[in-house]
PDB file of C-alpha atoms and ligand atoms in Angstrom:
ATOM      1  CA  MET K1457     104.488  82.842 115.114  1.00  0.00           C
ATOM      2  CA  ASN K1458     101.685  85.167 116.175  1.00  0.00           C
ATOM      3  CA  ALA K1459     101.249  88.868 115.446  1.00  0.00           C
ATOM      4  CA  PRO K1460     102.440  91.165 118.241  1.00  0.00           C
ATOM      5  CA  ARG K1461      99.217  91.991 120.087  1.00  0.00           C
ATOM      6  CA  ASN K1462     100.130  94.724 122.537  1.00  0.00           C
ATOM      7  CA  THR K1463     102.740  96.954 121.008  1.00  0.00           C
ATOM      8  CA  GLN K1464     103.712  99.927 123.190  1.00  0.00           C
ATOM      9  CA  TYR K1465     103.589 103.019 120.984  1.00  0.00           C
ATOM     10  CA  ARG K1466     105.901 106.000 121.506  1.00  0.00           C
ATOM     11  CA  HIS K1467     104.654 108.121 118.618  1.00  0.00           C
ATOM     12  CA  LEU K1468     101.039 107.111 117.989  1.00  0.00           C
ATOM     13  CA  ASP K1469      97.816 107.181 119.954  1.00  0.00           C
ATOM     14  CA  VAL K1470      96.200 103.817 119.065  1.00  0.00           C
ATOM     15  CA  GLN K1471      92.697 102.969 120.342  1.00  0.00           C
ATOM     16  CA  LYS K1472      90.954  99.699 119.465  1.00  0.00           C
ATOM     17  CA  ILE K1473      87.443 100.069 118.000  1.00  0.00           C
ATOM     18  CA  SER K1474      86.106  96.543 118.546  1.00  0.00           C
ATOM     19  CA  GLY K1475      87.059  93.326 120.287  1.00  0.00           C
ATOM     20  CA  SER K1476      88.115  91.567 117.074  1.00  0.00           C
ATOM     21  CA  LEU K1477      89.965  94.021 114.867  1.00  0.00           C
ATOM     22  CA  GLY K1478      90.356  97.659 113.986  1.00  0.00           C
ATOM     23  CA  ALA K1479      91.959 100.667 115.660  1.00  0.00           C
ATOM     24  CA  GLU K1480      91.837 104.430 115.373  1.00  0.00           C
ATOM     25  CA  ILE K1481      95.138 106.269 115.217  1.00  0.00           C
ATOM     26  CA  ARG K1482      95.793 109.875 116.114  1.00  0.00           C
ATOM     27  CA  GLY K1483      98.975 111.854 116.591  1.00  0.00           C
ATOM     28  CA  VAL K1484     100.537 111.417 113.156  1.00  0.00           C
ATOM     29  CA  ASP K1485     100.583 113.733 110.135  1.00  0.00           C
ATOM     30  CA  LEU K1486     100.965 111.697 106.946  1.00  0.00           C
ATOM     31  CA  SER K1487     101.470 114.782 104.793  1.00  0.00           C
ATOM     32  CA  THR K1488     105.024 115.111 106.095  1.00  0.00           C
ATOM     33  CA  ASP K1489     107.649 112.483 105.472  1.00  0.00           C
ATOM     34  CA  ALA K1490     107.033 110.114 108.424  1.00  0.00           C
ATOM     35  CA  SER K1491     110.259 108.907 110.066  1.00  0.00           C
ATOM     36  CA  ASP K1492     111.215 105.225 109.782  1.00  0.00           C
ATOM     37  CA  GLU K1493     110.400 104.865 113.487  1.00  0.00           C
ATOM     38  CA  VAL K1494     106.869 106.257 112.996  1.00  0.00           C
ATOM     39  CA  LEU K1495     106.405 104.038 109.942  1.00  0.00           C
ATOM     40  CA  SER K1496     107.454 100.965 111.886  1.00  0.00           C
ATOM     41  CA  GLU K1497     104.869 101.824 114.605  1.00  0.00           C
ATOM     42  CA  ILE K1498     102.194 102.167 111.893  1.00  0.00           C
ATOM     43  CA  ARG K1499     103.230  98.747 110.552  1.00  0.00           C
ATOM     44  CA  ALA K1500     102.973  97.244 114.056  1.00  0.00           C
ATOM     45  CA  ALA K1501      99.530  98.843 114.481  1.00  0.00           C
ATOM     46  CA  LEU K1502      98.416  97.371 111.159  1.00  0.00           C
ATOM     47  CA  LEU K1503      99.708  93.892 111.978  1.00  0.00           C
ATOM     48  CA  ASP K1504      98.150  94.027 115.466  1.00  0.00           C
ATOM     49  CA  ASN K1505      94.774  95.437 114.403  1.00  0.00           C
ATOM     50  CA  LEU K1506      94.440  94.481 110.696  1.00  0.00           C
ATOM     51  CA  VAL K1507      92.582  97.744 109.964  1.00  0.00           C
ATOM     52  CA  ILE K1508      93.730 101.189 111.070  1.00  0.00           C
ATOM     53  CA  ALA K1509      91.713 104.395 110.671  1.00  0.00           C
ATOM     54  CA  ILE K1510      94.211 107.260 110.775  1.00  0.00           C
ATOM     55  CA  ARG K1511      92.183 110.344 111.683  1.00  0.00           C
ATOM     56  CA  ASP K1512      92.460 114.057 110.871  1.00  0.00           C
ATOM     57  CA  GLN K1513      94.638 113.988 107.759  1.00  0.00           C
ATOM     58  CA  ASP K1514      94.805 116.636 105.043  1.00  0.00           C
ATOM     59  CA  LEU K1515      96.438 114.992 102.037  1.00  0.00           C
ATOM     60  CA  THR K1516      96.941 115.933  98.416  1.00  0.00           C
ATOM     61  CA  PRO K1517      96.949 112.991  95.972  1.00  0.00           C
ATOM     62  CA  GLU K1518     100.744 113.365  95.754  1.00  0.00           C
ATOM     63  CA  GLN K1519     101.086 113.102  99.556  1.00  0.00           C
ATOM     64  CA  GLN K1520      98.815 110.052  99.707  1.00  0.00           C
ATOM     65  CA  LEU K1521     100.871 108.444  96.935  1.00  0.00           C
ATOM     66  CA  ALA K1522     104.159 109.272  98.682  1.00  0.00           C
ATOM     67  CA  PHE K1523     102.891 107.595 101.881  1.00  0.00           C
ATOM     68  CA  ALA K1524     101.615 104.573  99.925  1.00  0.00           C
ATOM     69  CA  ARG K1525     104.963 104.116  98.162  1.00  0.00           C
ATOM     70  CA  ARG K1526     106.667 103.657 101.539  1.00  0.00           C
ATOM     71  CA  TRP K1527     104.879 100.266 101.664  1.00  0.00           C
ATOM     72  CA  GLY K1528     105.698  98.984  98.200  1.00  0.00           C
ATOM     73  CA  ASP K1529     104.757  99.360  94.549  1.00  0.00           C
ATOM     74  CA  ILE K1530     101.256 100.514  93.661  1.00  0.00           C
ATOM     75  CA  HIS K1531      98.862  97.817  92.420  1.00  0.00           C
ATOM     76  CA  LEU K1532      96.868  99.152  89.452  1.00  0.00           C
ATOM     77  CA  HIS K1533      93.284  97.920  89.216  1.00  0.00           C
ATOM     78  CA  PRO K1534      93.026  96.011  85.921  1.00  0.00           C
ATOM     79  CA  PHE K1535      89.354  96.912  85.392  1.00  0.00           C
ATOM     80  CA  MET K1536      88.933 100.379  86.914  1.00  0.00           C
ATOM     81  CA  GLU K1537      90.097 103.637  85.353  1.00  0.00           C
ATOM     82  CA  GLY K1538      92.236 105.680  87.766  1.00  0.00           C
ATOM     83  CA  MET K1539      92.116 109.478  88.129  1.00  0.00           C
ATOM     84  CA  ALA K1540      93.129 111.303  84.941  1.00  0.00           C
ATOM     85  CA  ASP K1541      96.096 113.086  86.544  1.00  0.00           C
ATOM     86  CA  HIS K1542      96.915 110.274  89.048  1.00  0.00           C
ATOM     87  CA  PRO K1543      96.186 106.913  87.381  1.00  0.00           C
ATOM     88  CA  GLU K1544      97.457 105.060  90.504  1.00  0.00           C
ATOM     89  CA  ILE K1545      94.527 106.484  92.507  1.00  0.00           C
ATOM     90  CA  LEU K1546      90.998 105.183  92.035  1.00  0.00           C
ATOM     91  CA  ALA K1547      88.363 107.808  92.879  1.00  0.00           C
ATOM     92  CA  ILE K1548      85.415 105.933  94.388  1.00  0.00           C
ATOM     93  CA  ILE K1549      82.443 108.221  93.877  1.00  0.00           C
ATOM     94  CA  LYS K1550      78.780 107.672  94.649  1.00  0.00           C
ATOM     95  CA  ARG K1551      76.278 110.403  93.776  1.00  0.00           C
ATOM     96  CA  PRO K1552      72.672 110.733  95.011  1.00  0.00           C
ATOM     97  CA  THR K1553      71.428 109.400  91.639  1.00  0.00           C
ATOM     98  CA  ASP K1554      73.552 106.187  91.838  1.00  0.00           C
ATOM     99  CA  LYS K1555      71.657 103.118  92.984  1.00  0.00           C
ATOM    100  CA  LYS K1556      74.674 100.935  93.838  1.00  0.00           C
ATOM    101  CA  ASN K1557      78.026 101.567  95.445  1.00  0.00           C
ATOM    102  CA  PHE K1558      81.505 100.244  94.665  1.00  0.00           C
ATOM    103  CA  GLY K1559      82.558  97.466  97.050  1.00  0.00           C
ATOM    104  CA  GLY K1560      79.063  96.869  98.456  1.00  0.00           C
ATOM    105  CA  SER K1561      79.513  93.170  99.255  1.00  0.00           C
ATOM    106  CA  TRP K1562      82.009  91.162 101.298  1.00  0.00           C
ATOM    107  CA  HIS K1563      85.309  90.799  99.454  1.00  0.00           C
ATOM    108  CA  THR K1564      89.065  91.212  99.691  1.00  0.00           C
ATOM    109  CA  ASP K1565      90.755  93.447  97.122  1.00  0.00           C
ATOM    110  CA  GLN K1566      91.958  92.074  93.803  1.00  0.00           C
ATOM    111  CA  MET K1567      91.630  88.455  94.920  1.00  0.00           C
ATOM    112  CA  PHE K1568      91.383  87.596  91.223  1.00  0.00           C
ATOM    113  CA  SER K1569      95.025  88.638  90.645  1.00  0.00           C
ATOM    114  CA  PRO K1570      97.817  86.060  90.885  1.00  0.00           C
ATOM    115  CA  SER K1571      99.465  88.358  93.468  1.00  0.00           C
ATOM    116  CA  PRO K1572      96.574  90.268  95.079  1.00  0.00           C
ATOM    117  CA  ALA K1573      96.926  93.649  96.766  1.00  0.00           C
ATOM    118  CA  MET K1574      98.637  93.376 100.161  1.00  0.00           C
ATOM    119  CA  GLY K1575      96.782  96.378 101.519  1.00  0.00           C
ATOM    120  CA  THR K1576      94.411  99.178 100.606  1.00  0.00           C
ATOM    121  CA  MET K1577      94.544 102.832 101.657  1.00  0.00           C
ATOM    122  CA  LEU K1578      91.222 104.613 101.369  1.00  0.00           C
ATOM    123  CA  TYR K1579      91.199 108.347 102.033  1.00  0.00           C
ATOM    124  CA  ALA K1580      87.902 110.136 102.707  1.00  0.00           C
ATOM    125  CA  LYS K1581      87.468 113.326 100.661  1.00  0.00           C
ATOM    126  CA  GLU K1582      83.704 113.770 101.149  1.00  0.00           C
ATOM    127  CA  VAL K1583      81.422 111.700 103.364  1.00  0.00           C
ATOM    128  CA  PRO K1584      77.647 111.659 103.871  1.00  0.00           C
ATOM    129  CA  SER K1585      76.218 113.319 106.990  1.00  0.00           C
ATOM    130  CA  ALA K1586      75.454 109.799 108.303  1.00  0.00           C
ATOM    131  CA  GLY K1587      76.122 106.331 106.905  1.00  0.00           C
ATOM    132  CA  GLY K1588      78.599 105.192 104.244  1.00  0.00           C
ATOM    133  CA  ASP K1589      80.585 103.234 106.854  1.00  0.00           C
ATOM    134  CA  THR K1590      82.842 100.325 105.912  1.00  0.00           C
ATOM    135  CA  LEU K1591      82.629  96.970 107.704  1.00  0.00           C
ATOM    136  CA  PHE K1592      85.668  94.728 108.157  1.00  0.00           C
ATOM    137  CA  THR K1593      86.045  91.145 109.316  1.00  0.00           C
ATOM    138  CA  ASN K1594      88.992  89.280 110.852  1.00  0.00           C
ATOM    139  CA  GLN K1595      89.892  86.240 108.735  1.00  0.00           C
ATOM    140  CA  TYR K1596      92.408  84.867 111.267  1.00  0.00           C
ATOM    141  CA  LEU K1597      89.519  84.436 113.702  1.00  0.00           C
ATOM    142  CA  ALA K1598      87.368  82.977 110.928  1.00  0.00           C
ATOM    143  CA  TYR K1599      89.969  80.229 110.373  1.00  0.00           C
ATOM    144  CA  GLU K1600      90.934  79.666 114.014  1.00  0.00           C
ATOM    145  CA  SER K1601      87.290  79.226 115.099  1.00  0.00           C
ATOM    146  CA  LEU K1602      86.627  76.363 112.658  1.00  0.00           C
ATOM    147  CA  SER K1603      86.471  72.838 114.060  1.00  0.00           C
ATOM    148  CA  ASP K1604      89.555  70.663 113.493  1.00  0.00           C
ATOM    149  CA  GLY K1605      87.520  68.641 110.980  1.00  0.00           C
ATOM    150  CA  MET K1606      86.551  71.713 108.946  1.00  0.00           C
ATOM    151  CA  LYS K1607      90.094  73.130 109.205  1.00  0.00           C
ATOM    152  CA  ALA K1608      91.341  69.882 107.621  1.00  0.00           C
ATOM    153  CA  VAL K1609      88.815  70.263 104.766  1.00  0.00           C
ATOM    154  CA  ALA K1610      89.611  73.973 104.294  1.00  0.00           C
ATOM    155  CA  ASP K1611      93.367  73.339 104.310  1.00  0.00           C
ATOM    156  CA  GLN K1612      92.940  71.182 101.164  1.00  0.00           C
ATOM    157  CA  LEU K1613      90.734  73.520  99.124  1.00  0.00           C
ATOM    158  CA  ARG K1614      91.779  75.973  96.435  1.00  0.00           C
ATOM    159  CA  THR K1615      89.490  78.736  95.157  1.00  0.00           C
ATOM    160  CA  VAL K1616      88.993  79.875  91.571  1.00  0.00           C
ATOM    161  CA  CYS K1617      88.589  83.671  91.690  1.00  0.00           C
ATOM    162  CA  VAL K1618      87.451  85.927  88.836  1.00  0.00           C
ATOM    163  CA  GLY K1619      87.608  89.688  88.297  1.00  0.00           C
ATOM    164  CA  ASP K1620      84.505  90.118  86.161  1.00  0.00           C
ATOM    165  CA  ASN K1621      81.122  88.536  85.418  1.00  0.00           C
ATOM    166  CA  PHE K1622      80.805  87.344  89.032  1.00  0.00           C
ATOM    167  CA  LYS K1623      78.191  84.728  89.790  1.00  0.00           C
ATOM    168  CA  GLN K1624      76.875  86.869  92.658  1.00  0.00           C
ATOM    169  CA  ALA K1625      76.198  89.736  90.229  1.00  0.00           C
ATOM    170  CA  GLY K1626      74.245  87.371  87.974  1.00  0.00           C
ATOM    171  CA  GLY K1627      77.162  87.065  85.549  1.00  0.00           C
ATOM    172  CA  VAL K1628      76.626  90.666  84.325  1.00  0.00           C
ATOM    173  CA  SER K1629      79.847  92.395  83.220  1.00  0.00           C
ATOM    174  CA  ARG K1630      81.343  95.213  85.285  1.00  0.00           C
ATOM    175  CA  LYS K1631      81.000  97.495  82.284  1.00  0.00           C
ATOM    176  CA  ASP K1632      77.225  97.012  81.999  1.00  0.00           C
ATOM    177  CA  ARG K1633      76.606  97.014  85.744  1.00  0.00           C
ATOM    178  CA  TYR K1634      78.633 100.123  86.490  1.00  0.00           C
ATOM    179  CA  ALA K1635      77.277 102.050  83.465  1.00  0.00           C
ATOM    180  CA  ARG K1636      73.740 101.413  84.749  1.00  0.00           C
ATOM    181  CA  GLN K1637      74.278 101.876  88.474  1.00  0.00           C
ATOM    182  CA  MET K1638      77.502 103.800  89.264  1.00  0.00           C
ATOM    183  CA  SER K1639      77.694 106.825  86.976  1.00  0.00           C
ATOM    184  CA  GLU K1640      81.268 107.939  87.791  1.00  0.00           C
ATOM    185  CA  MET K1641      83.046 104.558  88.059  1.00  0.00           C
ATOM    186  CA  LYS K1642      84.693 103.955  84.685  1.00  0.00           C
ATOM    187  CA  VAL K1643      85.557 100.409  83.639  1.00  0.00           C
ATOM    188  CA  LYS K1644      88.474  99.697  81.289  1.00  0.00           C
ATOM    189  CA  ASP K1645      89.549  96.649  79.317  1.00  0.00           C
ATOM    190  CA  PRO K1646      92.184  94.734  81.348  1.00  0.00           C
ATOM    191  CA  GLY K1647      94.061  93.815  78.145  1.00  0.00           C
ATOM    192  CA  ASN K1648      96.319  90.833  78.800  1.00  0.00           C
ATOM    193  CA  VAL K1649      96.526  91.315  82.601  1.00  0.00           C
ATOM    194  CA  GLN K1650      95.625  88.038  84.351  1.00  0.00           C
ATOM    195  CA  THR K1651      92.242  88.400  86.082  1.00  0.00           C
ATOM    196  CA  THR K1652      91.383  84.794  86.982  1.00  0.00           C
ATOM    197  CA  SER K1653      93.513  83.082  89.631  1.00  0.00           C
ATOM    198  CA  VAL K1654      93.549  79.999  91.826  1.00  0.00           C
ATOM    199  CA  HIS K1655      94.470  80.505  95.504  1.00  0.00           C
ATOM    200  CA  PRO K1656      94.583  78.413  98.665  1.00  0.00           C
ATOM    201  CA  LEU K1657      91.411  78.818 100.772  1.00  0.00           C
ATOM    202  CA  VAL K1658      93.671  79.015 103.825  1.00  0.00           C
ATOM    203  CA  ARG K1659      96.623  81.333 103.437  1.00  0.00           C
ATOM    204  CA  THR K1660      99.570  82.010 105.704  1.00  0.00           C
ATOM    205  CA  HIS K1661     100.227  85.670 106.393  1.00  0.00           C
ATOM    206  CA  PRO K1662     103.795  86.321 105.193  1.00  0.00           C
ATOM    207  CA  GLU K1663     104.568  88.737 108.053  1.00  0.00           C
ATOM    208  CA  THR K1664     102.759  87.262 111.071  1.00  0.00           C
ATOM    209  CA  GLY K1665     102.910  83.575 110.122  1.00  0.00           C
ATOM    210  CA  ARG K1666      99.243  83.168 111.144  1.00  0.00           C
ATOM    211  CA  LYS K1667      96.736  81.260 109.027  1.00  0.00           C
ATOM    212  CA  ALA K1668      93.659  83.093 107.692  1.00  0.00           C
ATOM    213  CA  LEU K1669      90.617  82.070 105.693  1.00  0.00           C
ATOM    214  CA  TYR K1670      91.024  83.605 102.241  1.00  0.00           C
ATOM    215  CA  ILE K1671      87.539  83.942 100.810  1.00  0.00           C
ATOM    216  CA  GLY K1672      85.395  86.716  99.321  1.00  0.00           C
ATOM    217  CA  GLY K1673      82.940  87.623  96.594  1.00  0.00           C
ATOM    218  CA  HIS K1674      85.372  86.885  93.752  1.00  0.00           C
ATOM    219  CA  VAL K1675      85.364  83.148  94.527  1.00  0.00           C
ATOM    220  CA  GLN K1676      83.342  81.262  91.896  1.00  0.00           C
ATOM    221  CA  HIS K1677      84.010  77.639  92.811  1.00  0.00           C
ATOM    222  CA  PHE K1678      86.648  75.347  94.260  1.00  0.00           C
ATOM    223  CA  ASP K1679      89.360  74.070  91.978  1.00  0.00           C
ATOM    224  CA  GLY K1680      88.442  70.620  90.658  1.00  0.00           C
ATOM    225  CA  MET K1681      84.802  70.888  91.849  1.00  0.00           C
ATOM    226  CA  THR K1682      81.620  71.924  90.032  1.00  0.00           C
ATOM    227  CA  ASP K1683      79.639  75.070  90.890  1.00  0.00           C
ATOM    228  CA  GLU K1684      76.895  72.911  92.356  1.00  0.00           C
ATOM    229  CA  GLU K1685      79.338  71.030  94.590  1.00  0.00           C
ATOM    230  CA  SER K1686      81.170  74.211  95.612  1.00  0.00           C
ATOM    231  CA  GLN K1687      78.291  76.586  96.384  1.00  0.00           C
ATOM    232  CA  PRO K1688      77.049  75.132  99.702  1.00  0.00           C
ATOM    233  CA  LEU K1689      80.621  75.198 101.052  1.00  0.00           C
ATOM    234  CA  ILE K1690      81.248  78.723  99.730  1.00  0.00           C
ATOM    235  CA  ASP K1691      77.998  79.828 101.426  1.00  0.00           C
ATOM    236  CA  PHE K1692      79.146  78.240 104.685  1.00  0.00           C
ATOM    237  CA  PHE K1693      82.594  79.867 104.598  1.00  0.00           C
ATOM    238  CA  MET K1694      81.166  83.288 103.665  1.00  0.00           C
ATOM    239  CA  LYS K1695      78.544  83.174 106.418  1.00  0.00           C
ATOM    240  CA  HIS K1696      81.032  81.896 108.981  1.00  0.00           C
ATOM    241  CA  SER K1697      83.771  84.393 108.063  1.00  0.00           C
ATOM    242  CA  THR K1698      81.451  87.407 108.395  1.00  0.00           C
ATOM    243  CA  ARG K1699      79.956  86.540 111.785  1.00  0.00           C
ATOM    244  CA  PRO K1700      79.230  89.779 113.705  1.00  0.00           C
ATOM    245  CA  GLU K1701      81.723  88.934 116.457  1.00  0.00           C
ATOM    246  CA  PHE K1702      84.571  88.887 113.900  1.00  0.00           C
ATOM    247  CA  THR K1703      83.759  92.369 112.569  1.00  0.00           C
ATOM    248  CA  CYS K1704      84.302  96.056 113.180  1.00  0.00           C
ATOM    249  CA  ARG K1705      82.850  99.170 111.570  1.00  0.00           C
ATOM    250  CA  VAL K1706      84.789 102.243 110.493  1.00  0.00           C
ATOM    251  CA  ARG K1707      82.767 105.464 110.662  1.00  0.00           C
ATOM    252  CA  TRP K1708      84.357 107.872 108.253  1.00  0.00           C
ATOM    253  CA  GLN K1709      85.112 111.538 108.731  1.00  0.00           C
ATOM    254  CA  THR K1710      86.513 113.742 105.994  1.00  0.00           C
ATOM    255  CA  GLY K1711      90.288 113.363 106.342  1.00  0.00           C
ATOM    256  CA  THR K1712      90.278 109.765 107.649  1.00  0.00           C
ATOM    257  CA  LEU K1713      92.737 107.473 105.894  1.00  0.00           C
ATOM    258  CA  THR K1714      91.919 103.827 106.549  1.00  0.00           C
ATOM    259  CA  PHE K1715      94.578 101.245 105.765  1.00  0.00           C
ATOM    260  CA  TRP K1716      93.606  97.572 105.793  1.00  0.00           C
ATOM    261  CA  ASP K1717      95.474  94.314 105.322  1.00  0.00           C
ATOM    262  CA  ASN K1718      93.809  92.317 102.533  1.00  0.00           C
ATOM    263  CA  ARG K1719      95.729  89.174 103.536  1.00  0.00           C
ATOM    264  CA  CYS K1720      93.657  88.659 106.668  1.00  0.00           C
ATOM    265  CA  THR K1721      90.447  90.710 106.269  1.00  0.00           C
ATOM    266  CA  GLN K1722      87.355  91.134 104.127  1.00  0.00           C
ATOM    267  CA  HIS K1723      85.433  94.396 103.874  1.00  0.00           C
ATOM    268  CA  PHE K1724      81.993  95.662 102.833  1.00  0.00           C
ATOM    269  CA  ALA K1725      81.058  99.267 101.919  1.00  0.00           C
ATOM    270  CA  VAL K1726      77.580  99.966 103.319  1.00  0.00           C
ATOM    271  CA  ASN K1727      75.152 101.579 100.851  1.00  0.00           C
ATOM    272  CA  ASP K1728      72.819 103.489 103.193  1.00  0.00           C
ATOM    273  CA  TYR K1729      73.054 107.133 102.093  1.00  0.00           C
ATOM    274  CA  PRO K1730      70.762 107.381  99.044  1.00  0.00           C
ATOM    275  CA  ALA K1731      70.527 111.190  98.888  1.00  0.00           C
ATOM    276  CA  GLU K1732      74.162 112.114  99.479  1.00  0.00           C
ATOM    277  CA  THR K1733      77.588 112.040  97.861  1.00  0.00           C
ATOM    278  CA  ARG K1734      80.583 110.026  99.063  1.00  0.00           C
ATOM    279  CA  ILE K1735      84.055 110.463  97.537  1.00  0.00           C
ATOM    280  CA  MET K1736      87.100 108.400  98.473  1.00  0.00           C
ATOM    281  CA  HIS K1737      90.608 108.123  97.022  1.00  0.00           C
ATOM    282  CA  ARG K1738      91.845 104.536  96.971  1.00  0.00           C
ATOM    283  CA  ILE K1739      95.384 103.216  96.522  1.00  0.00           C
ATOM    284  CA  THR K1740      96.250  99.507  96.644  1.00  0.00           C
ATOM    285  CA  ILE K1741      99.742  98.224  97.427  1.00  0.00           C
ATOM    286  CA  CYS K1742     101.222  95.224  95.595  1.00  0.00           C
ATOM    287  CA  GLY K1743     101.286  91.954  97.517  1.00  0.00           C
ATOM    288  CA  ASP K1744     102.710  88.480  96.978  1.00  0.00           C
ATOM    289  CA  ALA K1745     101.192  85.202  95.773  1.00  0.00           C
ATOM    290  CA  PRO K1746      99.183  83.617  98.622  1.00  0.00           C
ATOM    291  CA  PHE K1747     100.639  80.389 100.067  1.00  0.00           C
TER     292      PHE K1747
HETATM  293  C1  SIN A3300      86.422  99.037  98.372  1.00  0.00           C
HETATM  294  O1  SIN A3300      85.842  97.968  98.361  1.00  0.00           O
HETATM  295  O2  SIN A3300      87.610  99.137  98.095  1.00  0.00           O
HETATM  296  C2  SIN A3300      85.678 100.296  98.747  1.00  0.00           C
HETATM  297  C3  SIN A3300      85.382 100.367 100.213  1.00  0.00           C
HETATM  298  C4  SIN A3300      84.633 101.609 100.578  1.00  0.00           C
HETATM  299  O3  SIN A3300      84.361 102.449  99.717  1.00  0.00           O
HETATM  300  O4  SIN A3300      84.316 101.760 101.761  1.00  0.00           O
END
């Protein structure tokens, strides 16, 4: 079964932003209680486009949470401290003095959880005058464009994903890294929440039935293989899955709420605004175990 590709919308203005994925949506006010019909058009737009940038919103944290809860339970980040008065919302803040940004490498959210976040809603509160865009890539296309031989290899592989001390960050803990480089991102102890998980490299999207490559920066090695054996293949899959022709770029405006499907995309927050502030409110929605 394939995702519906050309839904006719009665309530939304939906404009694609690249050939591979992504759309801008206008004509909906998420601060009011959207009707079931409007919500089902938003779901169709998400399944068709994988990433939707809903423009011109004016949302309180309560309104963003109310919209998010229409999609399922909220997935709490095991390592990141939420907002004091709204622990379900992660404020992603980068100040001019911060050297690094949160999410500045290709990844898919909470891949280290046994049931990773189905989707992420990021709402722009303050954006730099230029830059601070987010890149997305279509992981259906990444899988479908592999040769039959490589598909057969990928179909057999399982990834071991971790939530902290990533290889690509030199094994440094989140706590140390963030304290040094991201002054307002507070790391907490995950307690007994599971933060290492094994997932299929190729997952089937539970709603569209399409297969997608499921890879990102949390992958450390393949199950049953050493780091040395795994790394060349991880490098291949990462390079392949982020080819420019599989990507789109969301240019933020204050009031844009971008909703992406973590089951078939990766994303990358671009760190190119050294002298400015960027503030986003992020909510992740619970998903199911990849299969
Ligand atoms: C994230 O990786 O969730 C953050 C993306 C962004 O800030 O653009």
